[in-house]
Amino acid sequence: MGTGTTTAEEFTDVLVVGGGVGGIAAAVAACEGGARVVVIEPYEWIGGQLTSQAVPPDEHRFIESHGSTRAYRRFRQGVRDHYRAWYPLADPTDLLNPGNGWVSPLCHEPRAALAVLRAMTAPWRASGRLTVHTRARLERAHTDGDTVTGVAVRLADGTVRHIGARLVLEASETGDLLALAGIEHRTGTESQAQTGEPSAPREAAPLNMQAATVCFALDHVDGDHTVDRPADYAHWRTMSAPGWPGRLFSWTYPDPRTGEPITGRFTPNPSATATTSMEEALLAPELWTYRRILDRQAFRPGLLTSDVTIVNWPMTDYLDGPLFGVPDAERHLRRAKEFSQAFLYWLQTEAPRPDGGTGYPGLRLRPDVTGTVDGFAQAPYIREARRLEAVTTPTEQDLSVAVRGDAGAVRYHDSVGTGHYRIDLHPTTGGDGYLDVAAHPFEIPLGALLPRRVTNVVAAGKTIGTTHITNGCYRVHPAEWSIGEAAGALAAYCLDRQTSPHGVRDTAKLLEDFQAELDRRGVDRHWPAGVTVPPQR
């Protein structure tokens, strides 16, 4: 719970808790609206999923033209321009994909995203309007009734600073502010009685959360680069999971959409770059190219001796327990990394090869890619955070193709953005297998960003008021950016008009005026007529 009001040592208009995708989008939007902003981020790099978590963007098929915001498109263009300016490209095509990974039309290095995000924030840092504290840990929240007045943060040098703010944006990866300030929220799975969702279980299970993953970067070169055998390797290599046809450490895993066994291929540095769609790739998945971030053939000959790929595959999901909300969360965080280390060791020593041999000792960790000493990501990839008990809760029946048919997703009168992704739930810490549901392109209602009770907090990332199920499509990169940008723009609007976030939503004229401001920002709040989901298999 939060503590009472404490004298602030630093005061700002807008405090952003979390410098990930949503947090940075929020900070830039708020600064552009004239606000003074402080961001606190627990890791060295801003950017969250894009950078410290080393997750190439999960994006929808319409992303090149619509279904995001002008700022997000500017970010994507900035990444491509970064490569065009500084890398010797074989073909500087307009739709450059440096890794030619098939998860996204723009698979790139975490450092490229970091460079662009730093450039996007640079004018506001230079003006003094934006302060970013990295390696800063949230320790306490200060509250006064239904208001969060500020927070206590342990900075990188070990000192504790009390930061006060008029408005607070919750953009952390696990919803830390919600817990510390006692803001009503949910974790894990809701029951069908709570949400009415067709895919919800009969009983709620607050600790039944999607698996987290500690990603890592690899290339494949001559020599033996095998890591030390992890101490608990014998345990990890024999693990299985609900719905799996065998051990986790295998090339065979359940198809998330059908549950049937599917066997992936693994070909380090394939001889040709395939132009493969997501739908085609899922029929015969090549894991090396799935999240490949540098394709050596995309650059002039001789620049790269190997491709670079990110390992974030079905068999790397950590299932032993949640990484937050439990007394042994730190232990699970350590073991999640140990699990990924064990999988790497399996790849190097025991993974079956097409020639009948085992192991790929030429696989080499790339610390320079992740900004760490060992090549593993700075932060775990958290798919599911604490979720706000919000004014509006998007549910499965708002966007499921099976429920909505040809009607498309529900349109919200208070839409502040758009997104699109299948409802994609990974196996859970409570024993559930995959849940994969076709979803229509959807809207982001402002009410999902607003707590039911607290008056000056706005969710700006994965902590919005989704359910466990709809989090599966609202959690990905472009949707998180849209959520954050809307939250930051709302904060600036409220400060300028001297009103509250709830006041904007609840007052027709203010809501219309704010939505017009989002339109001017280039925010896609609705999908064009005729946009449909791809054919389903």
XYZ file of C-alpha atoms in Angstrom:
537
model
C 0.000 0.000 0.000
C 1.033 3.575 -0.488
C 2.241 5.876 2.244
C 0.843 9.263 3.143
C 1.841 12.482 1.436
C 5.598 13.150 1.682
C 7.497 16.308 0.808
C 8.889 15.927 -2.701
C 12.556 16.496 -3.469
C 11.688 16.736 -7.158
C 8.357 17.825 -8.597
C 7.029 17.498 -12.117
C 3.832 17.829 -14.087
C 3.824 14.221 -15.268
C 5.604 11.235 -13.736
C 5.933 8.192 -16.003
C 6.582 4.965 -14.115
C 8.390 2.794 -16.649
C 10.457 3.776 -19.669
C 9.376 0.968 -21.982
C 7.524 1.237 -25.278
C 4.423 2.799 -23.754
C 6.320 4.914 -21.262
C 8.558 6.587 -23.830
C 5.643 7.138 -26.225
C 3.776 8.751 -23.333
C 6.719 10.920 -22.300
C 7.260 12.283 -25.814
C 3.551 13.026 -26.295
C 3.312 14.795 -22.949
C 6.409 16.878 -23.670
C 5.064 17.806 -27.085
C 1.927 19.005 -25.303
C 3.945 21.350 -23.107
C 4.278 19.282 -19.920
C 7.365 18.721 -17.781
C 7.996 14.990 -17.496
C 10.075 12.648 -15.352
C 10.515 9.008 -16.382
C 11.784 6.308 -14.046
C 13.023 3.102 -15.680
C 14.577 0.156 -13.788
C 16.930 -0.961 -16.576
C 19.860 0.665 -18.350
C 18.040 1.083 -21.653
C 14.766 2.824 -22.341
C 12.477 0.985 -24.744
C 11.297 -2.131 -22.905
C 10.207 -4.812 -25.357
C 12.123 -3.141 -28.178
C 15.446 -2.883 -26.352
C 16.132 -4.218 -22.848
C 13.865 -7.244 -23.392
C 15.304 -7.903 -26.882
C 11.975 -8.677 -28.538
C 11.716 -7.722 -32.232
C 8.364 -6.040 -32.900
C 5.257 -8.220 -33.043
C 3.208 -6.333 -35.609
C 0.046 -6.765 -37.644
C -0.211 -7.124 -41.418
C -1.478 -3.538 -41.918
C 1.314 -1.822 -39.987
C 2.974 -0.142 -42.972
C -0.109 1.984 -43.669
C -2.447 2.177 -40.689
C -3.377 0.745 -37.313
C -0.840 2.747 -35.281
C 0.140 6.407 -34.887
C 2.219 8.904 -36.846
C 4.805 8.844 -34.049
C 5.092 5.051 -34.177
C 5.453 5.180 -37.945
C 8.117 7.842 -37.449
C 9.927 5.504 -35.055
C 9.812 2.679 -37.596
C 11.055 4.995 -40.330
C 13.821 6.136 -37.990
C 14.995 2.549 -37.559
C 15.149 2.047 -41.313
C 16.908 5.383 -41.794
C 19.423 4.376 -39.109
C 20.452 1.375 -41.197
C 20.446 3.331 -44.455
C 22.664 6.021 -42.941
C 25.241 3.846 -41.224
C 25.184 0.313 -42.659
C 26.413 -0.804 -46.090
C 23.186 -2.300 -47.378
C 22.919 -4.674 -50.274
C 19.581 -3.131 -51.272
C 18.285 -0.047 -49.372
C 14.663 -0.838 -50.191
C 11.890 1.407 -48.858
C 10.509 -1.447 -46.745
C 13.882 -2.484 -45.361
C 13.832 -5.386 -42.913
C 17.430 -5.683 -41.611
C 16.914 -9.168 -40.215
C 14.377 -10.435 -42.722
C 12.761 -12.196 -39.791
C 9.267 -13.447 -40.483
C 7.704 -12.342 -37.195
C 7.607 -8.748 -38.443
C 8.334 -6.609 -41.516
C 10.897 -4.762 -39.378
C 13.201 -7.044 -37.374
C 16.188 -5.087 -36.087
C 18.813 -4.848 -33.371
C 17.756 -3.588 -29.936
C 20.479 -0.919 -30.163
C 18.920 0.480 -33.352
C 15.625 0.961 -31.527
C 17.507 2.501 -28.612
C 19.278 4.977 -30.900
C 15.994 6.123 -32.428
C 14.189 6.395 -29.088
C 17.066 8.438 -27.680
C 16.871 10.695 -30.722
C 13.118 11.114 -30.307
C 13.562 12.143 -26.675
C 16.698 14.262 -27.225
C 14.985 17.639 -27.893
C 12.982 17.375 -24.679
C 16.005 16.361 -22.616
C 17.955 19.286 -24.088
C 15.163 21.715 -23.237
C 15.017 20.475 -19.657
C 11.409 19.415 -20.108
C 12.240 15.695 -19.847
C 14.289 13.906 -17.198
C 14.909 10.178 -17.480
C 16.227 8.210 -14.516
C 17.467 4.786 -15.680
C 18.420 2.005 -13.263
C 15.865 3.574 -10.924
C 13.714 1.282 -8.786
C 10.286 2.224 -7.500
C 10.195 1.644 -3.736
C 7.072 3.359 -2.375
C 4.053 5.288 -3.535
C 2.723 8.332 -1.690
C -1.041 8.672 -1.683
C -3.645 11.082 -0.400
C -7.096 9.546 -0.591
C -7.865 8.848 -4.240
C -4.732 10.630 -5.466
C -1.158 9.412 -5.938
C 0.964 12.386 -4.927
C 4.338 10.904 -5.793
C 6.781 8.067 -5.365
C 10.032 7.180 -3.646
C 12.656 5.931 -6.090
C 16.042 4.374 -5.437
C 18.361 5.851 -8.040
C 21.360 4.219 -9.685
C 23.736 5.717 -7.109
C 21.774 4.150 -4.247
C 20.121 7.319 -3.008
C 16.366 7.553 -2.532
C 14.525 10.456 -4.121
C 10.928 11.477 -3.545
C 9.313 12.639 -6.774
C 5.985 14.416 -6.696
C 3.693 14.881 -9.695
C 0.328 16.245 -10.690
C -0.395 13.263 -12.933
C 1.140 9.785 -12.837
C 1.279 7.437 -15.819
C 1.624 3.718 -15.017
C 3.786 2.233 -17.783
C 5.816 -0.323 -15.830
C 6.255 -3.847 -17.145
C 4.541 -5.505 -14.177
C 2.220 -2.790 -12.816
C 4.427 -1.934 -9.856
C 2.648 1.335 -9.099
C -0.725 -0.397 -8.944
C 0.554 -2.657 -6.181
C 2.459 -0.037 -4.191
C -0.312 2.589 -4.348
C -3.108 0.135 -3.593
C -4.857 0.810 -6.900
C -7.447 -1.852 -7.617
C -6.159 -4.382 -10.155
C -6.227 -8.009 -11.209
C -3.596 -10.602 -12.021
C -3.781 -13.983 -13.663
C -7.005 -15.425 -15.018
C -10.498 -14.098 -14.380
C -13.413 -16.495 -14.194
C -16.091 -16.745 -16.843
C -18.558 -15.388 -14.294
C -16.437 -12.229 -13.988
C -15.986 -11.527 -17.694
C -18.454 -13.637 -19.650
C -15.630 -14.631 -21.992
C -16.093 -17.928 -23.872
C -12.459 -18.931 -23.297
C -12.304 -17.962 -19.607
C -12.056 -20.746 -17.001
C -14.728 -21.544 -14.452
C -12.599 -20.346 -11.531
C -10.376 -17.283 -11.247
C -6.677 -17.930 -10.577
C -4.723 -14.758 -9.730
C -1.316 -16.477 -9.912
C -2.019 -18.232 -13.202
C -0.077 -15.937 -15.544
C 1.432 -16.222 -18.992
C 4.997 -17.447 -19.037
C 7.812 -14.902 -19.159
C 10.925 -15.402 -21.291
C 14.546 -14.315 -20.924
C 15.632 -13.808 -24.526
C 19.184 -14.018 -25.866
C 21.089 -13.124 -29.031
C 23.095 -15.630 -31.073
C 25.178 -15.896 -34.181
C 26.844 -19.012 -35.628
C 30.572 -18.997 -36.382
C 33.524 -21.342 -36.492
C 34.839 -22.775 -33.237
C 33.360 -24.211 -30.062
C 31.457 -21.607 -28.057
C 29.667 -23.975 -25.704
C 28.760 -22.376 -22.395
C 29.328 -24.064 -19.053
C 26.760 -26.728 -18.223
C 24.153 -25.084 -15.942
C 23.990 -26.557 -12.456
C 20.315 -27.567 -12.773
C 20.530 -28.699 -16.397
C 19.366 -32.259 -15.651
C 16.125 -30.817 -14.286
C 15.482 -28.375 -17.108
C 16.202 -30.754 -19.993
C 13.493 -33.217 -18.875
C 10.696 -30.693 -18.347
C 7.456 -30.758 -20.273
C 4.408 -28.474 -20.355
C 0.629 -28.778 -20.714
C -0.346 -29.875 -24.194
C 3.237 -30.567 -25.286
C 3.968 -33.751 -27.226
C 7.177 -34.374 -25.275
C 9.948 -32.446 -23.593
C 10.207 -28.672 -23.849
C 13.766 -28.995 -25.122
C 12.872 -30.361 -28.534
C 12.174 -29.153 -32.056
C 8.586 -30.418 -31.725
C 5.957 -28.354 -29.946
C 2.177 -27.822 -30.131
C 0.805 -25.579 -32.842
C -0.671 -22.687 -30.810
C -3.747 -22.578 -33.072
C -4.586 -26.266 -33.358
C -2.720 -28.002 -30.529
C -1.332 -30.528 -33.013
C 2.400 -31.315 -32.863
C 4.504 -29.271 -35.229
C 8.227 -29.729 -35.817
C 10.321 -26.668 -36.387
C 13.419 -26.461 -38.555
C 16.722 -24.953 -37.452
C 19.202 -23.837 -40.084
C 21.859 -21.380 -38.889
C 22.831 -19.020 -41.696
C 20.633 -20.425 -44.455
C 22.044 -19.925 -47.926
C 19.126 -17.866 -49.241
C 16.822 -15.253 -47.780
C 13.236 -16.419 -48.119
C 10.404 -13.930 -48.399
C 7.989 -15.814 -46.197
C 4.674 -14.604 -44.808
C 3.634 -15.358 -41.241
C 0.928 -17.749 -42.431
C 3.371 -19.639 -44.686
C 6.061 -19.725 -42.018
C 3.756 -21.260 -39.423
C 3.209 -24.289 -41.655
C 6.941 -25.142 -41.634
C 8.574 -22.851 -39.063
C 12.257 -22.037 -39.480
C 13.332 -20.983 -35.994
C 16.619 -19.356 -37.019
C 14.848 -16.805 -39.210
C 11.798 -16.382 -36.944
C 13.235 -13.465 -34.949
C 16.413 -12.914 -36.923
C 17.528 -9.285 -36.477
C 20.511 -9.177 -38.863
C 20.485 -11.068 -42.142
C 24.054 -11.083 -43.448
C 22.681 -11.157 -47.006
C 20.890 -7.853 -46.462
C 24.303 -6.147 -46.272
C 27.237 -5.856 -48.614
C 29.331 -9.038 -48.809
C 31.924 -9.353 -46.083
C 30.297 -7.116 -43.474
C 28.852 -9.934 -41.366
C 30.273 -13.417 -40.962
C 26.949 -14.624 -39.582
C 23.330 -13.654 -39.190
C 22.217 -12.631 -35.707
C 18.995 -14.035 -34.287
C 17.020 -13.597 -31.091
C 15.934 -16.743 -29.271
C 12.361 -16.243 -28.079
C 10.763 -19.500 -29.128
C 7.992 -21.706 -27.716
C 10.457 -23.852 -25.802
C 11.995 -20.905 -23.894
C 8.885 -19.954 -21.885
C 9.516 -20.126 -18.127
C 6.606 -21.906 -16.425
C 7.747 -22.609 -12.865
C 6.155 -19.498 -11.343
C 5.260 -15.815 -11.724
C 7.971 -13.169 -11.818
C 5.898 -10.795 -9.678
C 3.175 -10.896 -7.044
C 4.670 -13.796 -5.073
C 7.181 -13.848 -2.180
C 9.784 -15.750 -4.221
C 9.535 -13.559 -7.339
C 13.269 -12.812 -7.306
C 14.016 -16.522 -7.237
C 11.793 -17.071 -10.253
C 13.510 -14.205 -12.062
C 16.896 -15.894 -11.521
C 15.555 -19.290 -12.554
C 13.961 -17.885 -15.700
C 17.412 -16.855 -16.844
C 18.876 -20.201 -15.773
C 16.196 -21.903 -17.869
C 17.237 -19.924 -20.951
C 20.892 -20.712 -20.223
C 19.985 -24.397 -20.053
C 18.195 -24.219 -23.389
C 21.247 -22.612 -24.972
C 23.411 -25.424 -23.592
C 20.964 -27.943 -25.101
C 21.206 -26.170 -28.465
C 24.987 -26.330 -28.365
C 25.311 -29.919 -27.162
C 22.189 -32.041 -27.675
C 19.896 -30.478 -30.278
C 19.329 -32.934 -33.146
C 20.886 -31.909 -36.469
C 19.627 -32.877 -39.926
C 22.869 -34.811 -40.548
C 22.114 -37.122 -37.633
C 24.539 -35.475 -35.227
C 23.723 -33.443 -32.144
C 24.524 -29.963 -30.996
C 25.601 -26.713 -32.594
C 28.795 -25.666 -30.751
C 29.258 -22.794 -33.211
C 26.329 -20.934 -31.682
C 27.790 -17.895 -29.959
C 26.196 -15.439 -27.543
C 26.301 -11.779 -28.604
C 26.614 -9.519 -25.527
C 27.092 -6.470 -27.751
C 23.580 -6.957 -29.124
C 21.856 -7.063 -25.739
C 24.068 -4.593 -23.886
C 24.923 -7.158 -21.222
C 28.057 -9.022 -20.229
C 26.666 -12.414 -21.246
C 24.372 -11.971 -24.264
C 21.122 -12.484 -22.394
C 18.575 -9.678 -22.356
C 18.790 -7.053 -19.631
C 15.175 -7.676 -18.679
C 12.759 -10.590 -18.954
C 10.034 -10.373 -21.561
C 6.910 -9.960 -19.446
C 3.801 -10.840 -21.436
C 1.299 -10.137 -18.700
C 1.326 -7.436 -16.025
C -0.980 -6.455 -13.210
C -4.089 -5.137 -14.947
C -6.043 -2.109 -13.881
C -9.626 -2.446 -12.687
C -10.677 0.157 -15.178
C -13.714 2.158 -16.189
C -13.906 0.011 -19.352
C -12.700 -3.558 -19.758
C -12.320 -4.879 -23.319
C -13.284 -8.550 -23.341
C -12.919 -11.474 -25.720
C -16.443 -11.024 -26.991
C -15.596 -7.448 -28.046
C -13.175 -8.602 -30.740
C -13.183 -12.371 -31.221
C -13.907 -13.390 -34.811
C -15.780 -16.444 -33.529
C -18.094 -14.237 -31.451
C -18.382 -11.162 -33.657
C -18.449 -12.853 -37.043
C -18.333 -10.343 -39.888
C -19.351 -7.430 -37.657
C -15.772 -6.529 -36.739
C -14.643 -5.497 -33.278
C -16.764 -3.311 -31.015
C -16.356 0.390 -31.718
C -15.896 2.534 -28.616
C -17.201 6.092 -28.433
C -14.056 7.026 -26.482
C -11.527 5.322 -28.789
C -8.012 6.747 -28.486
C -6.127 4.294 -30.691
C -6.108 1.018 -32.560
C -4.292 -2.291 -32.612
C -4.436 -5.716 -34.137
C -3.094 -9.109 -33.125
C -4.537 -12.536 -32.521
C -5.469 -13.288 -28.915
C -2.150 -15.007 -28.321
C -1.729 -16.551 -24.872
C 1.337 -18.629 -24.098
C 1.298 -21.515 -21.606
C 0.830 -20.346 -18.045
C 2.356 -20.769 -14.623
C -0.862 -22.476 -13.533
C -0.777 -25.259 -16.114
C -2.801 -23.904 -19.035
C -1.607 -24.553 -22.572
C -1.768 -22.178 -25.519
C -4.882 -20.146 -26.213
C -4.908 -18.682 -29.705
C -8.072 -16.963 -30.930
C -8.575 -15.031 -34.163
C -9.333 -11.385 -33.399
C -10.594 -8.484 -35.450
C -8.613 -5.227 -35.686
C -9.650 -3.456 -32.492
C -9.899 -0.055 -30.837
C -8.430 1.152 -27.550
C -11.080 2.762 -25.339
C -9.990 5.637 -23.125
C -11.927 4.036 -20.288
C -9.473 1.107 -20.283
C -6.692 3.540 -19.292
C -8.566 5.002 -16.315
C -8.861 3.511 -12.817
C -12.337 3.234 -11.380
C -11.318 5.108 -8.242
C -7.958 6.890 -8.377
C -8.263 10.269 -10.065
C -4.778 11.235 -11.293
C -3.329 7.954 -12.574
C -3.536 6.817 -16.207
C -2.352 3.434 -17.485
C 0.163 3.861 -20.313
C 1.144 0.329 -21.296
C 0.304 -3.319 -20.639
C -1.315 -2.356 -17.316
C -4.519 -1.087 -18.960
C -7.795 -2.699 -17.969
C -7.817 -5.710 -20.280
C -8.659 -9.210 -19.143
C -6.142 -12.034 -18.985
C -7.472 -13.049 -22.406
C -7.598 -9.706 -24.223
C -4.184 -8.821 -22.847
C -3.052 -11.432 -25.387
C -3.609 -8.971 -28.247
C -3.297 -5.577 -26.513
C 0.219 -6.355 -25.188
C 2.254 -6.152 -28.406
C 4.552 -3.313 -29.466
C 2.375 -1.047 -31.677
C -0.646 -1.356 -29.381
C 1.484 -0.541 -26.332
C 2.870 2.499 -28.158
C -0.646 3.685 -29.023
C -1.754 3.260 -25.418
C 1.253 5.191 -24.128
C 0.922 7.992 -26.657
C -2.766 8.435 -25.810
C -1.937 8.543 -22.095
C 0.795 11.146 -22.568
C -1.358 13.298 -24.822
C -4.196 13.040 -22.296
C -1.911 14.158 -19.469
C -0.810 17.252 -21.395
C -4.408 18.003 -22.377
C -5.594 17.776 -18.764
C -2.847 20.078 -17.530
C -3.569 22.622 -20.249
C -7.344 22.564 -19.671
C -7.085 22.198 -15.886
C -9.305 19.141 -15.874
C -8.954 15.497 -14.854
C -8.571 12.368 -17.004
C -12.004 11.141 -15.929
C -13.413 14.586 -16.621
C -12.243 14.356 -20.231
C -13.923 11.013 -20.771
C -17.121 11.928 -18.950
C -17.655 15.309 -20.638
C -18.800 14.972 -24.245
C -17.318 18.277 -25.399
C -13.943 17.626 -23.761
C -13.799 14.083 -25.133
C -14.587 15.294 -28.630
C -11.950 18.012 -28.323
C -9.321 15.589 -27.018
C -10.054 13.061 -29.749
C -9.671 15.846 -32.313
C -6.249 16.534 -30.783
C -5.336 12.863 -31.250
C -6.495 13.071 -34.847
C -4.180 16.044 -35.382
C -1.345 13.997 -33.890
C -1.913 11.344 -36.541
C -3.380 8.750 -34.187
C -5.482 6.107 -35.935
C -8.536 5.863 -33.687
C -10.671 3.768 -36.031
C -9.944 1.206 -38.718
C -10.778 1.983 -42.351
C -13.891 0.322 -43.746
C -13.175 -3.009 -45.341
C -10.206 -4.020 -43.193
C -10.602 -7.698 -42.429
C -8.585 -10.395 -40.713
C -6.489 -12.775 -42.839
C -8.008 -16.130 -43.801
C -7.899 -18.455 -40.808
C -6.452 -21.935 -40.922
